[in-house]
């Protein structure tokens, strides 16, 4: 290993790049393991085997499986929020139905079209431990705040305790519909689900 101004290298590659690559491999391995075997039946050993990395390399990045699960969950949720935000910002229309459809299509493409991401986001994260459960609830509240703000900005709804409750109800409906669709052996088309979700969002916005 050598030290250069501002950056450590190992075998000619920045150490930060090597760690980021390993983190990505652990994420990909955990996504498959948690979705297929289930979080409770997975192990550090099985994840390392799937990633093609060692337990030592695992513990250089994560304290345990729980920390990996939370990091993976945060990545999935963050990517979905980024996708929705981008879809809304890139829309040239101010029509609420067009905006709702764009937002729901972005969410579906980010989470719903990959059954593994949906399984981790909506099932495997639930009830793991008090700490993880609180983290999941905090993540749900982030989505609630996001959609309440969107309703306020695009539908002219004032923000109050009622819109917060409506936001909670919508996020619950959203996650249930997307998770069920991702597991269906004979799912409806993505366009049908996007249309349904857009209608549900607008219905909550108009209550």
CSV table of N, CA and C in Angstrom, one decimal, residues 30 52 62 73 75 91 97 109 111 117 139 143 158 169 185 196:
chain,number,residue,atom,x,y,z
A,30,UNK,N,-26.4,-9.7,-0.7
A,30,UNK,CA,-27.4,-9.7,0.3
A,30,UNK,C,-28.8,-9.5,-0.3
A,52,UNK,N,-18.4,-13.7,-3.0
A,52,UNK,CA,-17.0,-14.1,-3.4
A,52,UNK,C,-16.0,-13.4,-2.6
A,62,UNK,N,-19.1,-3.8,7.6
A,62,UNK,CA,-20.3,-3.9,8.4
A,62,UNK,C,-20.1,-4.6,9.8
A,73,UNK,N,-31.4,-1.5,2.7
A,73,UNK,CA,-32.8,-0.8,2.7
A,73,UNK,C,-32.7,0.6,2.4
A,75,UNK,N,-30.4,2.2,0.7
A,75,UNK,CA,-30.0,2.4,-0.7
A,75,UNK,C,-31.2,2.3,-1.6
A,91,UNK,N,-40.8,16.7,-15.4
A,91,UNK,CA,-42.1,16.8,-16.1
A,91,UNK,C,-42.3,18.3,-16.5
A,97,UNK,N,-52.7,14.9,-12.6
A,97,UNK,CA,-52.7,13.5,-13.0
A,97,UNK,C,-51.4,13.1,-13.8
A,109,UNK,N,-40.7,1.5,-11.3
A,109,UNK,CA,-39.5,1.1,-12.0
A,109,UNK,C,-38.4,0.9,-11.0
A,111,UNK,N,-38.5,0.2,-7.6
A,111,UNK,CA,-38.7,-0.8,-6.5
A,111,UNK,C,-39.5,-2.0,-7.1
A,117,UNK,N,-35.9,-6.3,-4.6
A,117,UNK,CA,-35.9,-5.0,-3.9
A,117,UNK,C,-37.2,-4.8,-3.1
A,139,UNK,N,-38.2,5.6,8.1
A,139,UNK,CA,-38.1,5.7,6.6
A,139,UNK,C,-39.5,5.9,6.0
A,143,UNK,N,-41.2,9.1,3.6
A,143,UNK,CA,-42.1,9.0,2.5
A,143,UNK,C,-43.3,9.8,2.7
A,158,UNK,N,-53.1,22.4,1.9
A,158,UNK,CA,-52.4,22.9,3.0
A,158,UNK,C,-51.9,21.7,3.8
A,169,UNK,N,-51.7,6.9,5.2
A,169,UNK,CA,-52.7,6.0,4.5
A,169,UNK,C,-52.2,5.7,3.1
A,185,UNK,N,-47.8,-14.2,-9.6
A,185,UNK,CA,-47.3,-15.1,-10.7
A,185,UNK,C,-47.9,-14.6,-12.0
A,196,UNK,N,-53.4,2.8,-11.5
A,196,UNK,CA,-54.1,2.6,-10.2
A,196,UNK,C,-53.5,3.4,-9.1
